[in-house]
Amino acid sequence: EFVREAVQKMSRGDELFWCLRLKSRPEETIGVISYRPAAGADGNRGFWLAEHLHGQGLMTEAVEVFQDYLFFNLEVDTIIVGNAIDNTASRRVKEKTGATLISPGVLMHRNGEDRTERWEVTRGNWAKLRGRALDEESPGEVDAPSAPPDQGC
């Protein structure tokens, strides 16, 4: 069901999904990162990772590549991201990947928490963090797919 809905959203241009896989087990999807051009209450970018893989830096690594693609290939100016206040792991990913806390909020999360933190990541700040000048040639520099294979995730 999730894959079918993701493919429909991508074909309409509503959302971009990347499936996360380990190099050692490329046949197994371990997580997802998505980007919605039109920010909703929960922001533009979302992610999840299989719980048994938490704490290994995998999501931080994936977010870095994903944000390189968004900011340097698609030339997105700003993304808004959020997390439940009690989700310290998600907060750490944001802190390590250039997000700036902009406001608290209320939004229901899957763990039942409704207190939310909203963060912003800008293209300019991301470029500084990555040691890149924005006047560099951008498109094509990040070796990443623009869409998953036809079968979705």
mmCIF file with all atom_site columns, N, CA and C in Angstrom, residues 16 23 26-27 30 34 44-45 54 59 66-67 71-72 75 84 86 90 96 104 107 121 123 130 147:
data_model
loop_
_atom_site.group_PDB
_atom_site.id
_atom_site.type_symbol
_atom_site.label_atom_id
_atom_site.label_alt_id
_atom_site.label_comp_id
_atom_site.label_asym_id
_atom_site.label_entity_id
_atom_site.label_seq_id
_atom_site.pdbx_PDB_ins_code
_atom_site.Cartn_x
_atom_site.Cartn_y
_atom_site.Cartn_z
_atom_site.occupancy
_atom_site.B_iso_or_equiv
_atom_site.pdbx_formal_charge
_atom_site.auth_seq_id
_atom_site.auth_comp_id
_atom_site.auth_asym_id
_atom_site.auth_atom_id
_atom_site.pdbx_PDB_model_num
ATOM 1  N N  . LEU A 1 16  ? 8.756  13.414 -3.411 1.00 0.00 ? 16  LEU A N  1
ATOM 2  C CA . LEU A 1 16  ? 9.915  12.662 -3.878 1.00 0.00 ? 16  LEU A CA 1
ATOM 3  C C  . LEU A 1 16  ? 10.295 11.682 -2.778 1.00 0.00 ? 16  LEU A C  1
ATOM 4  N N  . LYS A 1 23  ? 24.371 -1.222 1.716  1.00 0.00 ? 23  LYS A N  1
ATOM 5  C CA . LYS A 1 23  ? 25.174 -1.760 0.617  1.00 0.00 ? 23  LYS A CA 1
ATOM 6  C C  . LYS A 1 23  ? 25.308 -3.273 0.741  1.00 0.00 ? 23  LYS A C  1
ATOM 7  N N  . PRO A 1 26  ? 21.295 -4.889 -0.467 1.00 0.00 ? 26  PRO A N  1
ATOM 8  C CA . PRO A 1 26  ? 20.567 -3.944 -1.326 1.00 0.00 ? 26  PRO A CA 1
ATOM 9  C C  . PRO A 1 26  ? 19.136 -4.366 -1.657 1.00 0.00 ? 26  PRO A C  1
ATOM 10 N N  . GLU A 1 27  ? 18.791 -5.597 -1.405 1.00 0.00 ? 27  GLU A N  1
ATOM 11 C CA . GLU A 1 27  ? 17.436 -6.063 -1.704 1.00 0.00 ? 27  GLU A CA 1
ATOM 12 C C  . GLU A 1 27  ? 16.435 -5.678 -0.606 1.00 0.00 ? 27  GLU A C  1
ATOM 13 N N  . ILE A 1 30  ? 15.403 -0.416 4.247  1.00 0.00 ? 30  ILE A N  1
ATOM 14 C CA . ILE A 1 30  ? 15.524 -0.232 5.696  1.00 0.00 ? 30  ILE A CA 1
ATOM 15 C C  . ILE A 1 30  ? 14.939 1.092  6.168  1.00 0.00 ? 30  ILE A C  1
ATOM 16 N N  . SER A 1 34  ? 11.648 11.396 2.382  1.00 0.00 ? 34  SER A N  1
ATOM 17 C CA . SER A 1 34  ? 10.761 12.008 1.392  1.00 0.00 ? 34  SER A CA 1
ATOM 18 C C  . SER A 1 34  ? 10.870 13.523 1.454  1.00 0.00 ? 34  SER A C  1
ATOM 19 N N  . ASN A 1 44  ? 8.538  19.833 4.947  1.00 0.00 ? 44  ASN A N  1
ATOM 20 C CA . ASN A 1 44  ? 8.830  19.332 3.605  1.00 0.00 ? 44  ASN A CA 1
ATOM 21 C C  . ASN A 1 44  ? 9.465  17.953 3.595  1.00 0.00 ? 44  ASN A C  1
ATOM 22 N N  . ARG A 1 45  ? 10.340 17.697 4.572  1.00 0.00 ? 45  ARG A N  1
ATOM 23 C CA . ARG A 1 45  ? 11.122 16.462 4.542  1.00 0.00 ? 45  ARG A CA 1
ATOM 24 C C  . ARG A 1 45  ? 10.734 15.579 5.715  1.00 0.00 ? 45  ARG A C  1
ATOM 25 N N  . HIS A 1 54  ? 18.749 2.022  14.391 1.00 0.00 ? 54  HIS A N  1
ATOM 26 C CA . HIS A 1 54  ? 18.925 3.333  15.005 1.00 0.00 ? 54  HIS A CA 1
ATOM 27 C C  . HIS A 1 54  ? 20.279 3.406  15.706 1.00 0.00 ? 54  HIS A C  1
ATOM 28 N N  . MET A 1 59  ? 20.890 7.401  9.288  1.00 0.00 ? 59  MET A N  1
ATOM 29 C CA . MET A 1 59  ? 19.959 8.438  8.839  1.00 0.00 ? 59  MET A CA 1
ATOM 30 C C  . MET A 1 59  ? 20.695 9.747  8.606  1.00 0.00 ? 59  MET A C  1
ATOM 31 N N  . PHE A 1 66  ? 20.765 13.306 0.687  1.00 0.00 ? 66  PHE A N  1
ATOM 32 C CA . PHE A 1 66  ? 19.468 13.787 0.230  1.00 0.00 ? 66  PHE A CA 1
ATOM 33 C C  . PHE A 1 66  ? 19.459 15.320 0.149  1.00 0.00 ? 66  PHE A C  1
ATOM 34 N N  . GLN A 1 67  ? 19.979 15.983 1.187  1.00 0.00 ? 67  GLN A N  1
ATOM 35 C CA . GLN A 1 67  ? 20.014 17.440 1.172  1.00 0.00 ? 67  GLN A CA 1
ATOM 36 C C  . GLN A 1 67  ? 20.983 17.968 0.126  1.00 0.00 ? 67  GLN A C  1
ATOM 37 N N  . PHE A 1 71  ? 19.431 20.632 -2.437 1.00 0.00 ? 71  PHE A N  1
ATOM 38 C CA . PHE A 1 71  ? 19.976 21.988 -2.500 1.00 0.00 ? 71  PHE A CA 1
ATOM 39 C C  . PHE A 1 71  ? 20.883 22.233 -3.703 1.00 0.00 ? 71  PHE A C  1
ATOM 40 N N  . PHE A 1 72  ? 21.652 21.241 -4.122 1.00 0.00 ? 72  PHE A N  1
ATOM 41 C CA . PHE A 1 72  ? 22.620 21.473 -5.195 1.00 0.00 ? 72  PHE A CA 1
ATOM 42 C C  . PHE A 1 72  ? 22.140 20.990 -6.565 1.00 0.00 ? 72  PHE A C  1
ATOM 43 N N  . GLU A 1 75  ? 18.130 22.722 -6.491 1.00 0.00 ? 75  GLU A N  1
ATOM 44 C CA . GLU A 1 75  ? 18.255 24.126 -6.097 1.00 0.00 ? 75  GLU A CA 1
ATOM 45 C C  . GLU A 1 75  ? 17.083 24.609 -5.249 1.00 0.00 ? 75  GLU A C  1
ATOM 46 N N  . ALA A 1 84  ? 8.866  15.142 16.966 1.00 0.00 ? 84  ALA A N  1
ATOM 47 C CA . ALA A 1 84  ? 8.261  15.168 18.293 1.00 0.00 ? 84  ALA A CA 1
ATOM 48 C C  . ALA A 1 84  ? 9.331  15.643 19.275 1.00 0.00 ? 84  ALA A C  1
ATOM 49 N N  . ASP A 1 86  ? 10.017 14.841 22.193 1.00 0.00 ? 86  ASP A N  1
ATOM 50 C CA . ASP A 1 86  ? 10.666 13.745 22.922 1.00 0.00 ? 86  ASP A CA 1
ATOM 51 C C  . ASP A 1 86  ? 11.545 12.856 22.042 1.00 0.00 ? 86  ASP A C  1
ATOM 52 N N  . SER A 1 90  ? 15.842 12.007 16.420 1.00 0.00 ? 90  SER A N  1
ATOM 53 C CA . SER A 1 90  ? 15.470 12.806 15.259 1.00 0.00 ? 90  SER A CA 1
ATOM 54 C C  . SER A 1 90  ? 16.004 14.230 15.402 1.00 0.00 ? 90  SER A C  1
ATOM 55 N N  . LYS A 1 96  ? 22.780 17.821 13.392 1.00 0.00 ? 96  LYS A N  1
ATOM 56 C CA . LYS A 1 96  ? 23.988 17.441 12.655 1.00 0.00 ? 96  LYS A CA 1
ATOM 57 C C  . LYS A 1 96  ? 23.905 17.752 11.165 1.00 0.00 ? 96  LYS A C  1
ATOM 58 N N  . PRO A 1 104 ? 8.324  25.920 18.368 1.00 0.00 ? 104 PRO A N  1
ATOM 59 C CA . PRO A 1 104 ? 7.609  24.746 18.859 1.00 0.00 ? 104 PRO A CA 1
ATOM 60 C C  . PRO A 1 104 ? 6.239  24.707 18.188 1.00 0.00 ? 104 PRO A C  1
ATOM 61 N N  . LEU A 1 107 ? 1.523  18.842 16.734 1.00 0.00 ? 107 LEU A N  1
ATOM 62 C CA . LEU A 1 107 ? 1.222  17.984 15.595 1.00 0.00 ? 107 LEU A CA 1
ATOM 63 C C  . LEU A 1 107 ? 1.303  16.547 16.090 1.00 0.00 ? 107 LEU A C  1
ATOM 64 N N  . VAL A 1 121 ? 16.129 24.381 7.232  1.00 0.00 ? 121 VAL A N  1
ATOM 65 C CA . VAL A 1 121 ? 17.448 24.208 6.627  1.00 0.00 ? 121 VAL A CA 1
ATOM 66 C C  . VAL A 1 121 ? 17.433 25.040 5.349  1.00 0.00 ? 121 VAL A C  1
ATOM 67 N N  . ARG A 1 123 ? 19.426 26.617 1.862  1.00 0.00 ? 123 ARG A N  1
ATOM 68 C CA . ARG A 1 123 ? 20.449 26.263 0.879  1.00 0.00 ? 123 ARG A CA 1
ATOM 69 C C  . ARG A 1 123 ? 21.780 26.937 1.212  1.00 0.00 ? 123 ARG A C  1
ATOM 70 N N  . ARG A 1 130 ? 28.713 22.388 4.068  1.00 0.00 ? 130 ARG A N  1
ATOM 71 C CA . ARG A 1 130 ? 29.354 21.420 3.168  1.00 0.00 ? 130 ARG A CA 1
ATOM 72 C C  . ARG A 1 130 ? 30.613 21.986 2.506  1.00 0.00 ? 130 ARG A C  1
ATOM 73 N N  . ALA A 1 147 ? 14.597 9.493  -8.909 1.00 0.00 ? 147 ALA A N  1
ATOM 74 C CA . ALA A 1 147 ? 13.394 8.723  -8.577 1.00 0.00 ? 147 ALA A CA 1
ATOM 75 C C  . ALA A 1 147 ? 13.791 7.273  -8.368 1.00 0.00 ? 147 ALA A C  1
#
